[in-house]
Amino acid sequence: MALYLIRRLMQSGFVLIAMSLLVFLGVYAVGDPVEILISPDADQEERERAVRALGLDLPLWHQYLVFLGRALQGDLGRSFVFNEPAIQLILQRMPATLELAFGAMFISVLIGLPLGLYAGLRPDGRLSKTIMAGSILGFSLPSFWVGLMLIMLFAVQLGWLPSTGRGETAMLFGIRWSFLTGDGLAHILLPAINLSLFKISLVIRLTRAGVRETMLMDYVKFARAKGLTPFRVTFVHVFKNIMIPVVTVLGLELGGTIAFSVVTESVFAWPGMGKLIIDSINVLDRPVIVAYLMMIVLMFIVINLLVDLVYTLLDPRVRLEGKA
Amino acid sequence: MNTLEVKNLCTHFFTRAGVVKAVDGVSFSIGRGKVLGLVGESGSGKSVTGFSILGLVDPPGRVVSGEILYKGKNLVGLPEEELRRLRGNRIAMIFQDPMMTLNPVLRVDTQMIETVLAHEKVSREEARQRSRDALGMVGIPSPDERLKSYPHQFSGGMRQRVAIAIALLHRPDLIVADEPTTALDVTIQGQILAEVQKLAQNLGTSLVWITHDLSVVAGLADEIAVMYAGRVVEQGEVNAVLDAPYHPYTHGLIGSVPSRNKRGEPLRQIPGMTPSLLSLAPGCAFKTRCNRADAACDVMPNLDELSPGRFARCVHPHVGAEA
Ligand SMILES: Nc1ncnc2c1ncn2[C@@H]1O[C@H](COP(=O)(O)OP(=O)(O)O)[C@@H](O)[C@H]1O
Ligand code: SF4
Ligand SMILES: [Mg+2]
């Protein structure tokens, strides 16, 4: 197990370095920040001073090495716009995105799992067919449009829920969270639902497929032949088996949810990383863009690692092979 | 009173392609502590018969008619909860493929203890003790440690022993064993066979032993029922049937010259294929493969008692001068 972990960590290191190069080159190719940051009527001397201050006069490889060297010390550059460390900007916005993403995950499991279970146990029922049709909608409706509709309905027409911002926050571990206050919860509800729509559909379909497949297994029939109650057969024998794919896929989805909450955050003016990156792209704030992408890469790596570990906990067959 | 009496059991599958009469009018009975060998080629309806007894036929299948009398009580149409209380308790089942019968993500102790608790209000500790004893009884070494293992940590033979131990937990009156040794290699087959026979005898448990292997039945069963295309085609005391089979199909299974030294040989292939249950022509289902077939076989023969205790479904059986 330890050996496996070390190997995985080394792989992750290589991925990080490779990604940093890609990200750096990719971002460098996009536009010239000088055009945006420096006022058009500045004279030549002023421009050159600014360019030097930002390190933009060095050759590209040199800029990358400087970037890499600093990155290793946890310094991903200073924002051209805010003149603050980029990493700090991102970390400030991260809790908002994280709680939104986890809220969406929570909702998708809370709704998707029971619906998927029902649809799997009664595949021919009318309700099951409705659920499955609904899940297709969840997959195919564009996120921003659903977001707007949610705002129209619940914020504008009915006036039940707020549609912008994080609302009141409370401190926990020195970080501000919305989900700890009633007002904050009201604020997070709409964007979290919006973000969870796709994932609800995903969980429904995964669960249903898993249930249908598992119900046909000999061990389920044997469990029934042992005289277990249908409740125990479903919630122990079937459920434990379908949790393996559901947890794995949802875990991998988490990274995507965090990274691509951009749309939802923009629609609901949710002050998270997604909104920051959109703003930064608009003004070509390179250090922030690079730092954001690096954070996302890092996050994917960590999440994949965690998912693998959880997977081995859920499936005893993998556990043994891991040790060998 | 007989432990089990199956009367005219019909279990059909209502598929899109049509009605599959997987079991069509099967009858047999088993006395206390007796062993019935249910024999036939793959697809003849043996497993479906077994599942019918436990009330485990899943849609699109259904027991459409007949009676399954367990100690005189008809199980067909019994409420699900009453059936559940019998399953694994008074009537247990062992499946064919031990690699598939145990839940891969649950420890063996979980899977045994839950079986005890499903039918008896005892403490977990007592349930664990009983599980351990059952594992010991089927010859699993150091059962205390093995209880904590997962199924994949056992060999196929050991897994089947675990399944047998689970079936024995409540000392059932009847065990339906659906080809429990088919997937195992020959030495292990022999061991498990001997073990089950001994245990069943000690506990007074009756067995329905499903197999396609006549050599297995020969040493184990008291009575034999040979199935073909959903019907019993021959039935009787095991030695009598194996020594002088009446039905051409049984004859084919054993070989053309019935003699004791043919006993114990594995199933011989009969030319031709099992007919599709969807498009059975009227008359004897075996006629496409039978060398005695003639026009008289176009009418379905009855399962007649041709000599005391010996039944066969054939218009030209191997009896007397005709043999
Ligand atoms: N779920 C099902 N749907 C349709 N037909 C089935 C189903 N299960 C079994 N059958 C039919 O029942 C017949 C008997 O099957 P089975 O009892 O498993 O045979 P075996 O004697 O090999 O145990 C098969 O030929 C198959 O066509
Ligand atoms: S009834 Fe006719 S076809 Fe069927 S087994 Fe007897 S002889 Fe053969
Ligand atoms: Mg079978």
XYZ file of C-alpha atoms and ligand atoms in Angstrom:
683
model
C 0.000 0.000 0.000
C 2.762 2.452 0.981
C 4.680 1.604 -2.153
C 1.577 2.158 -4.213
C 1.083 5.567 -2.607
C 4.649 6.646 -3.255
C 4.370 5.585 -6.871
C 1.132 7.492 -7.249
C 2.600 10.628 -5.662
C 5.576 10.562 -8.024
C 3.271 10.186 -11.002
C 1.292 13.122 -9.713
C 4.460 15.239 -9.511
C 5.226 14.578 -13.170
C 1.687 15.387 -14.182
C 1.881 18.677 -12.289
C 5.134 19.713 -14.002
C 3.863 18.747 -17.438
C 0.628 20.606 -16.840
C 2.410 23.692 -15.582
C 4.360 23.876 -18.838
C 1.215 23.447 -20.915
C -0.719 25.977 -18.893
C 2.097 28.495 -19.021
C 2.565 28.204 -22.757
C -1.155 28.163 -23.406
C -1.789 31.291 -21.401
C 1.190 33.061 -22.922
C -0.293 32.574 -26.347
C -3.404 34.505 -25.396
C -3.155 38.246 -26.121
C -0.802 40.825 -24.675
C -1.606 42.017 -21.162
C 0.360 45.196 -21.675
C -2.275 46.419 -24.106
C -4.942 46.083 -21.488
C -3.125 47.040 -18.324
C -1.316 50.138 -19.431
C -3.223 53.179 -20.500
C -2.881 53.928 -24.202
C -1.530 57.435 -23.595
C 1.416 56.241 -21.481
C 4.751 57.078 -23.088
C 7.384 54.597 -24.215
C 9.423 54.880 -21.020
C 6.446 54.251 -18.783
C 5.500 51.218 -20.839
C 8.959 49.719 -20.592
C 9.056 50.246 -16.858
C 5.735 48.463 -16.482
C 6.822 45.597 -18.723
C 10.009 45.134 -16.691
C 8.114 45.268 -13.424
C 5.837 42.495 -14.627
C 8.787 40.424 -15.882
C 7.397 40.411 -19.390
C 10.689 41.435 -21.007
C 12.465 38.156 -20.274
C 12.563 35.320 -22.851
C 9.718 32.852 -22.529
C 11.803 29.952 -21.145
C 13.238 32.270 -18.556
C 9.784 33.445 -17.559
C 8.733 29.810 -17.176
C 11.713 28.917 -15.006
C 11.096 31.933 -12.814
C 7.471 30.895 -12.581
C 8.369 27.284 -11.772
C 10.924 28.255 -9.167
C 8.468 30.514 -7.420
C 5.658 28.018 -7.785
C 7.705 25.470 -5.880
C 7.815 27.953 -3.025
C 4.063 28.385 -3.177
C 4.268 31.678 -5.063
C 2.251 31.663 -8.270
C 2.864 35.299 -9.079
C 1.030 38.526 -8.300
C -2.165 39.555 -9.946
C -1.590 42.373 -12.447
C -4.959 43.773 -11.488
C -5.239 43.399 -7.720
C -1.517 43.490 -7.056
C -2.014 40.654 -4.597
C -0.516 37.156 -4.669
C -2.605 35.188 -7.184
C -2.728 32.170 -4.944
C -4.171 34.257 -2.139
C -6.886 35.599 -4.417
C -7.825 32.079 -5.390
C -7.743 30.704 -1.881
C -10.011 33.522 -0.736
C -12.601 32.555 -3.331
C -12.157 28.828 -2.925
C -14.466 28.226 0.067
C -17.370 29.756 -1.812
C -16.801 27.438 -4.768
C -16.175 24.430 -2.562
C -19.351 24.829 -0.576
C -21.292 25.335 -3.784
C -19.783 22.215 -5.335
C -20.315 20.088 -2.242
C -23.830 21.437 -1.877
C -24.524 20.360 -5.452
C -23.001 16.941 -4.776
C -25.105 16.548 -1.662
C -28.294 17.433 -3.501
C -27.471 15.090 -6.365
C -26.992 12.153 -4.001
C -29.994 13.071 -1.883
C -32.284 13.135 -4.901
C -30.511 10.925 -7.423
C -29.901 7.888 -5.253
C -33.511 7.225 -4.148
C -34.894 7.963 -7.612
C -32.307 5.734 -9.274
C -32.976 2.992 -6.765
C -36.692 3.158 -7.395
C -36.252 3.182 -11.163
C -33.891 0.213 -10.899
C -36.200 -1.850 -8.721
C -39.320 -1.141 -10.814
C -37.915 -0.679 -14.303
C -41.304 -0.967 -15.982
C -43.269 1.313 -13.683
C -44.826 4.501 -14.978
C -43.003 6.582 -12.374
C -39.686 4.981 -13.337
C -40.185 5.940 -16.946
C -40.975 9.501 -15.887
C -37.827 9.610 -13.782
C -35.704 8.383 -16.671
C -37.235 10.896 -19.073
C -36.540 13.630 -16.531
C -32.931 12.540 -16.251
C -32.500 13.059 -19.986
C -33.670 16.644 -19.534
C -31.152 17.073 -16.720
C -28.416 15.965 -19.088
C -29.378 18.047 -22.042
C -30.712 21.385 -20.806
C -27.998 24.044 -20.884
C -26.881 25.024 -17.419
C -27.068 28.794 -17.894
C -30.605 28.593 -19.263
C -31.805 26.473 -16.341
C -30.094 28.946 -14.019
C -31.969 31.842 -15.570
C -35.248 29.932 -15.364
C -34.621 29.175 -11.699
C -34.010 32.841 -11.035
C -37.109 33.833 -13.005
C -39.309 31.409 -11.134
C -38.053 31.361 -7.563
C -36.468 34.781 -7.245
C -38.484 37.027 -9.558
C -41.952 35.465 -9.826
C -42.354 33.775 -6.470
C -39.792 35.811 -4.578
C -38.956 32.837 -2.364
C -35.213 32.723 -2.720
C -32.450 35.253 -3.315
C -30.610 34.925 -6.598
C -27.296 36.698 -6.123
C -24.360 36.575 -3.742
C -23.510 34.440 -0.756
C -25.759 36.096 1.812
C -24.784 36.071 5.451
C -21.728 33.995 6.311
C -20.349 32.532 9.518
C -16.791 31.682 10.487
C -15.533 28.146 10.829
C -11.810 27.275 10.928
C -11.151 30.933 10.148
C -13.061 30.746 6.878
C -16.384 32.322 5.962
C -19.120 29.848 5.008
C -22.633 30.488 3.765
C -24.116 27.149 4.663
C -23.832 27.881 8.369
C -26.486 30.596 8.404
C -30.122 30.494 7.374
C -29.673 33.417 5.042
C -26.569 31.851 3.528
C -28.417 28.576 2.981
C -31.207 30.425 1.198
C -28.591 32.008 -1.040
C -26.765 28.794 -1.852
C -29.898 26.799 -2.629
C -30.633 28.026 -6.162
C -27.066 27.909 -7.493
C -26.492 24.521 -5.873
C -29.635 23.123 -7.472
C -28.570 24.579 -10.783
C -25.139 23.006 -10.516
C -26.552 19.667 -9.323
C -28.977 19.127 -12.189
C -26.537 17.299 -14.407
C -25.231 15.278 -11.493
C -28.696 14.251 -10.331
C -29.261 12.758 -13.755
C -25.891 11.079 -13.617
C -26.566 9.546 -10.207
C -30.033 8.392 -11.260
C -28.719 6.608 -14.329
C -25.712 5.104 -12.570
C -27.814 3.873 -9.674
C -30.518 2.466 -11.882
C -28.054 0.645 -14.115
C -26.224 -0.674 -11.060
C -29.385 -1.890 -9.380
C -30.662 -3.622 -12.484
C -27.367 -5.330 -13.069
C -26.905 -6.337 -9.448
C -30.441 -7.658 -9.030
C -29.661 -10.308 -11.642
C -26.604 -11.561 -9.819
C -26.624 -14.998 -8.264
C -25.631 -13.588 -4.901
C -28.807 -11.528 -4.753
C -30.897 -14.591 -5.527
C -28.937 -16.505 -2.922
C -29.548 -13.730 -0.398
C -33.263 -14.103 -1.075
C -32.970 -17.887 -0.847
C -31.515 -17.389 2.627
C -34.814 -15.817 3.641
C -33.536 -12.271 4.084
C -36.145 -9.529 4.022
C -36.441 -7.584 0.752
C -35.296 -4.542 2.733
C -32.034 -6.176 3.726
C -31.460 -7.616 0.264
C -31.893 -4.176 -1.285
C -30.158 -1.972 1.229
C -27.276 -4.247 2.162
C -26.614 -6.696 -0.638
C -27.543 -4.548 -3.622
C -26.693 -1.151 -2.195
C -23.180 -2.003 -1.084
C -22.376 -3.155 -4.580
C -23.770 -0.174 -6.443
C -21.983 2.227 -4.097
C -18.721 1.251 -5.777
C -19.467 2.804 -9.182
C -21.546 5.645 -7.737
C -18.876 6.838 -5.326
C -16.144 6.473 -7.925
C -17.926 8.436 -10.615
C -19.184 11.100 -8.227
C -15.708 11.534 -6.812
C -14.308 12.095 -10.260
C -17.215 14.421 -11.030
C -16.323 16.564 -8.028
C -13.232 17.937 -9.743
C -15.236 18.823 -12.809
C -17.930 20.433 -10.716
C -15.448 22.684 -8.999
C -13.643 23.531 -12.190
C -16.725 24.167 -14.273
C -18.922 25.928 -11.760
C -17.937 28.975 -13.812
C -21.293 29.218 -15.550
C -23.381 28.838 -12.433
C -21.221 31.284 -10.506
C -21.589 33.847 -13.259
C -25.353 33.450 -13.494
C -25.863 33.702 -9.739
C -23.063 36.217 -9.093
C -21.593 33.690 -6.689
C -18.218 35.121 -5.628
C -16.190 31.940 -6.115
C -13.154 30.925 -8.129
C -15.211 30.534 -11.279
C -16.236 34.154 -11.258
C -12.686 35.233 -10.498
C -11.300 33.304 -13.440
C -13.848 34.748 -15.851
C -12.985 38.272 -14.708
C -9.267 37.498 -14.920
C -9.580 36.129 -18.433
C -11.403 39.277 -19.496
C -8.516 41.484 -18.379
C -5.809 38.921 -19.245
C -4.590 38.758 -15.657
C -2.091 36.031 -16.520
C -0.775 35.107 -13.055
C -4.300 34.552 -11.770
C -5.253 32.444 -14.785
C -2.122 30.341 -14.488
C -2.515 29.981 -10.729
C -6.162 29.027 -11.120
C -5.404 26.369 -13.695
C -2.587 24.997 -11.560
C -4.883 24.813 -8.561
C -7.451 22.939 -10.636
C -4.842 20.488 -11.881
C -3.641 19.947 -8.335
C -7.188 19.436 -7.177
C -7.893 16.841 -9.864
C -4.789 14.957 -8.869
C -5.704 14.977 -5.198
C -9.296 13.974 -5.885
C -8.257 11.113 -8.152
C -5.943 9.867 -5.470
C -8.668 10.061 -2.838
C -11.171 8.316 -5.101
C -8.729 5.484 -5.632
C -8.261 5.137 -1.906
C -11.998 5.173 -1.209
C -12.480 2.632 -3.972
C -10.131 0.214 -2.292
C -12.066 0.687 0.932
C -15.382 -0.092 -0.752
C -14.262 -3.078 -2.766
C -12.472 -5.736 -0.731
C -11.265 -7.462 -3.887
C -9.179 -4.439 -4.857
C -7.922 -4.060 -1.307
C -6.141 -7.376 -1.392
C -4.523 -6.772 -4.766
C -3.277 -3.411 -3.571
C -1.377 -5.065 -0.745
C 0.154 -7.707 -2.972
C -46.078 -37.297 5.582
C -43.715 -36.529 2.731
C -41.387 -33.587 3.194
C -42.164 -32.352 -0.281
C -44.773 -33.179 -2.863
C -44.753 -31.420 -6.190
C -47.939 -31.949 -8.136
C -48.360 -30.988 -11.757
C -46.099 -27.976 -11.465
C -46.173 -25.625 -14.436
C -43.787 -22.688 -14.488
C -43.873 -20.588 -17.624
C -41.933 -17.559 -18.820
C -43.944 -14.963 -20.661
C -41.317 -13.535 -22.973
C -41.709 -11.253 -25.945
C -40.996 -14.136 -28.265
C -43.772 -16.210 -26.684
C -44.548 -18.406 -23.706
C -41.653 -20.603 -22.624
C -43.020 -23.621 -20.797
C -39.844 -24.218 -18.822
C -41.604 -26.587 -16.418
C -44.734 -28.236 -17.723
C -46.567 -30.625 -15.442
C -43.811 -31.923 -13.204
C -44.683 -34.145 -10.230
C -42.528 -35.904 -7.664
C -42.374 -36.437 -3.937
C -39.613 -36.831 -1.398
C -39.844 -38.521 1.982
C -38.031 -37.378 5.103
C -34.274 -37.813 4.758
C -34.589 -39.046 1.183
C -32.651 -37.841 -1.851
C -34.240 -37.210 -5.219
C -31.904 -36.886 -8.174
C -33.280 -34.478 -10.780
C -31.421 -35.214 -14.001
C -31.477 -33.797 -17.494
C -29.526 -31.873 -20.085
C -28.962 -28.176 -19.757
C -32.156 -26.229 -20.401
C -34.507 -29.048 -19.449
C -36.061 -27.038 -16.609
C -34.220 -28.376 -13.560
C -33.213 -25.023 -12.090
C -36.602 -23.491 -12.748
C -38.164 -26.423 -10.877
C -35.810 -25.730 -7.955
C -36.560 -22.011 -7.902
C -40.268 -22.740 -8.098
C -40.038 -24.757 -4.885
C -38.517 -21.767 -3.077
C -40.883 -19.284 -4.690
C -37.959 -17.547 -6.373
C -39.124 -17.495 -9.980
C -38.702 -13.937 -11.243
C -40.762 -12.174 -13.897
C -41.379 -12.762 -16.709
C -41.639 -16.239 -15.162
C -44.454 -17.447 -12.956
C -45.804 -20.650 -11.456
C -49.002 -20.889 -13.461
C -50.491 -24.024 -11.952
C -49.842 -27.013 -9.767
C -49.096 -27.526 -6.113
C -45.935 -27.548 -4.075
C -46.762 -29.206 -0.788
C -44.221 -28.766 1.962
C -45.305 -31.051 4.810
C -48.760 -30.941 3.322
C -48.919 -27.158 3.052
C -49.241 -25.645 -0.417
C -46.520 -23.068 -1.065
C -47.961 -21.871 -4.354
C -49.696 -18.559 -3.787
C -48.452 -18.283 -0.216
C -47.884 -14.675 0.893
C -44.311 -13.527 0.292
C -43.579 -12.994 3.986
C -44.619 -16.558 4.853
C -42.449 -17.888 2.049
C -39.556 -15.797 3.255
C -39.817 -17.364 6.687
C -39.503 -20.821 5.153
C -36.652 -19.935 2.815
C -33.218 -20.563 4.203
C -34.927 -21.836 7.323
C -36.968 -24.967 6.531
C -36.120 -25.079 2.812
C -32.656 -24.055 1.732
C -30.925 -23.901 -1.619
C -27.366 -24.298 -2.864
C -26.462 -22.813 -6.223
C -24.366 -24.025 -9.085
C -21.560 -21.499 -9.266
C -19.860 -20.946 -5.908
C -17.885 -18.048 -7.375
C -21.123 -16.134 -7.830
C -23.241 -17.126 -4.828
C -21.556 -15.132 -2.102
C -21.742 -11.363 -2.099
C -18.252 -10.118 -2.985
C -18.360 -7.004 -0.806
C -19.642 -8.611 2.406
C -17.570 -10.634 4.815
C -18.467 -14.281 5.311
C -19.528 -13.658 8.918
C -21.954 -10.938 7.797
C -23.476 -13.269 5.252
C -23.858 -16.082 7.756
C -25.003 -14.121 10.785
C -27.701 -12.340 8.786
C -29.057 -15.733 7.784
C -29.341 -16.801 11.409
C -30.934 -13.512 12.437
C -33.383 -13.575 9.537
C -35.186 -16.453 11.180
C -34.346 -16.486 14.865
C -34.189 -13.894 17.596
C -30.801 -14.672 19.050
C -27.910 -12.438 20.029
C -25.293 -11.585 17.421
C -22.774 -13.453 19.505
C -24.844 -16.607 19.431
C -25.435 -16.179 15.709
C -21.688 -15.928 15.245
C -21.119 -19.103 17.283
C -23.648 -20.948 15.186
C -22.019 -19.702 11.996
C -18.623 -20.819 13.192
C -19.943 -24.249 14.117
C -21.567 -24.592 10.708
C -18.285 -23.734 8.983
C -16.525 -26.338 11.108
C -19.202 -28.869 10.261
C -18.589 -28.570 6.492
C -14.872 -29.031 6.997
C -13.481 -25.513 6.817
C -10.271 -25.286 8.835
C -9.887 -22.555 11.513
C -13.457 -21.318 11.084
C -12.990 -18.470 13.568
C -10.490 -16.751 11.299
C -12.256 -17.679 8.100
C -15.392 -15.957 9.311
C -13.614 -12.635 8.964
C -12.601 -13.277 5.344
C -14.183 -12.048 2.175
C -15.437 -14.562 -0.391
C -12.603 -13.868 -2.844
C -10.156 -15.136 -0.252
C -11.618 -18.652 -0.596
C -11.152 -21.220 -3.360
C -14.183 -22.369 -5.334
C -14.527 -25.548 -3.326
C -14.263 -23.654 -0.041
C -16.849 -21.133 -1.185
C -19.248 -23.937 -1.981
C -18.631 -25.308 1.502
C -19.504 -21.897 2.904
C -22.709 -21.900 0.855
C -23.511 -25.368 2.160
C -22.804 -24.224 5.705
C -25.229 -21.350 5.183
C -27.843 -23.762 3.876
C -27.377 -25.943 6.966
C -27.569 -23.102 9.520
C -31.177 -23.773 10.437
C -31.041 -27.549 9.917
C -33.615 -27.369 7.131
C -36.049 -30.149 6.275
C -35.222 -29.815 2.605
C -32.270 -28.591 0.591
C -32.520 -27.929 -3.121
C -28.992 -28.393 -4.443
C -28.742 -27.020 -7.987
C -25.694 -28.687 -9.559
C -23.559 -27.703 -6.575
C -20.516 -29.656 -7.694
C -20.630 -29.029 -11.443
C -18.279 -26.052 -11.307
C -15.728 -27.836 -9.104
C -12.939 -30.189 -10.055
C -13.445 -33.904 -9.635
C -11.666 -34.556 -6.332
C -13.414 -31.668 -4.608
C -16.684 -32.807 -6.161
C -16.291 -36.189 -4.486
C -15.414 -34.692 -1.103
C -18.330 -32.300 -1.108
C -20.711 -34.976 -2.277
C -19.701 -37.296 0.543
C -19.872 -34.462 3.048
C -23.353 -33.353 2.065
C -24.635 -36.890 2.005
C -23.326 -37.513 5.515
C -24.700 -34.239 6.882
C -28.089 -34.705 5.278
C -28.320 -38.188 6.718
C -27.349 -37.041 10.196
C -29.800 -34.171 10.182
C -32.611 -36.062 8.489
C -32.635 -33.484 5.702
C -34.258 -34.349 2.408
C -32.437 -33.361 -0.772
C -33.422 -32.449 -4.277
C -30.104 -32.976 -6.015
C -30.113 -31.363 -9.433
C -27.443 -32.522 -11.837
C -26.774 -33.403 -15.428
C -24.256 -35.989 -14.292
C -25.684 -39.477 -13.843
C -22.593 -40.701 -12.032
C -23.352 -38.260 -9.224
C -26.904 -39.457 -8.803
C -25.965 -43.132 -8.817
C -24.253 -43.095 -5.458
C -26.356 -40.441 -3.810
C -30.027 -40.547 -4.704
C -32.817 -42.855 -3.603
C -35.059 -41.888 -6.449
C -34.416 -40.309 -9.815
C -36.524 -38.135 -12.076
C -35.257 -37.530 -15.600
C -36.389 -34.287 -17.182
C -36.585 -33.432 -20.854
C -37.934 -30.164 -22.281
C -39.775 -29.201 -19.111
C -41.312 -32.613 -18.428
C -40.403 -35.648 -16.401
C -39.862 -38.442 -18.900
C -38.776 -41.179 -16.521
C -38.985 -41.673 -12.817
C -38.302 -44.438 -10.349
C -35.949 -46.011 -7.818
C -32.451 -45.018 -8.808
C -30.839 -48.437 -9.236
C -33.772 -49.835 -11.128
C -33.790 -46.900 -13.549
C -30.056 -46.902 -14.117
C -29.950 -50.680 -14.584
C -32.816 -50.832 -17.043
C -34.019 -47.446 -18.234
C -37.399 -47.520 -19.959
C -37.276 -44.215 -21.787
C -35.135 -43.900 -24.926
C -33.764 -40.616 -23.604
C -32.584 -42.143 -20.318
C -31.293 -45.019 -22.352
C -29.290 -42.633 -24.445
C -27.950 -40.929 -21.366
C -26.603 -44.145 -19.934
C -25.579 -45.919 -23.116
C -27.324 -48.540 -25.232
C -26.509 -51.658 -23.222
C -27.668 -51.196 -19.680
C -25.246 -52.942 -17.408
C -23.872 -52.074 -14.024
C -20.392 -51.349 -15.304
C -21.791 -48.508 -17.351
C -22.795 -46.899 -14.106
C -20.638 -44.079 -12.958
C -19.789 -42.949 -16.447
C -20.317 -39.333 -17.236
C -23.214 -38.208 -19.331
C -22.958 -39.433 -22.882
C -23.858 -37.059 -25.646
C -27.037 -37.905 -27.478
C -27.006 -36.806 -31.110
C -29.170 -33.813 -31.892
C -30.122 -30.780 -29.874
C -32.590 -29.973 -27.145
C -35.634 -28.557 -28.902
C -36.515 -24.913 -28.465
C -39.207 -24.587 -25.847
C -40.792 -21.815 -27.881
C -41.603 -23.976 -30.866
C -42.339 -27.429 -29.475
C -44.162 -29.564 -31.981
C -47.081 -31.524 -30.549
C -46.302 -35.012 -29.387
C -43.203 -36.389 -27.670
C -40.564 -33.684 -27.364
C -37.798 -36.231 -27.833
C -39.001 -37.541 -31.176
C -36.526 -35.456 -33.229
C -33.657 -37.326 -31.594
C -35.257 -40.700 -30.895
C -34.416 -43.792 -32.923
C -37.725 -45.409 -31.983
C -39.889 -42.527 -33.072
C -42.828 -43.193 -35.367
C -46.257 -41.772 -36.119
C -47.566 -42.873 -32.718
C -45.184 -40.394 -31.084
C -47.037 -37.414 -32.557
C -49.387 -37.604 -29.600
C -47.864 -36.609 -26.269
C -47.490 -39.846 -24.276
C -48.486 -39.896 -20.604
C -46.126 -40.580 -17.759
C -47.356 -44.141 -17.184
C -46.487 -46.552 -14.429
C -44.979 -49.333 -16.528
C -43.991 -51.513 -13.610
C -44.498 -50.973 -9.874
C -42.852 -47.654 -8.919
C -41.434 -47.150 -12.410
C -42.768 -44.385 -14.630
C -41.907 -43.418 -18.213
C -43.385 -41.083 -20.797
C -43.029 -43.074 -24.026
C -45.116 -45.090 -26.456
C -42.264 -47.466 -27.259
C -40.415 -47.880 -23.961
C -37.547 -50.339 -23.459
C -39.706 -52.739 -21.481
C -39.933 -56.526 -21.624
C -39.707 -57.940 -25.129
C -39.265 -54.502 -26.632
C -36.141 -53.777 -24.599
N -35.698 -15.612 -17.212
C -36.054 -16.445 -18.193
N -36.687 -15.985 -19.275
C -37.064 -16.801 -20.266
N -36.841 -18.118 -20.274
C -36.218 -18.658 -19.239
C -35.787 -17.853 -18.139
N -35.176 -18.665 -17.252
C -35.242 -19.898 -17.757
N -35.859 -19.909 -18.950
C -36.113 -21.058 -19.802
O -36.331 -22.176 -19.000
C -35.658 -23.282 -19.523
C -35.148 -24.137 -18.411
O -34.121 -23.467 -17.766
P -33.358 -24.109 -16.523
O -34.338 -24.570 -15.513
O -32.372 -23.108 -16.068
O -32.623 -25.338 -17.168
P -31.594 -26.331 -16.465
O -32.230 -27.682 -16.573
O -30.357 -26.260 -17.265
O -31.412 -25.898 -15.056
C -34.548 -22.760 -20.403
O -34.523 -23.471 -21.611
C -34.920 -21.335 -20.676
O -35.321 -21.215 -22.014
S -42.604 -41.458 -27.400
Fe -41.702 -42.005 -29.309
S -40.284 -40.354 -29.762
Fe -40.833 -40.151 -27.624
S -39.270 -41.257 -26.603
Fe -40.873 -42.715 -26.897
S -40.370 -43.663 -28.819
Fe -39.122 -41.899 -28.716
Mg -29.611 -25.127 -14.205
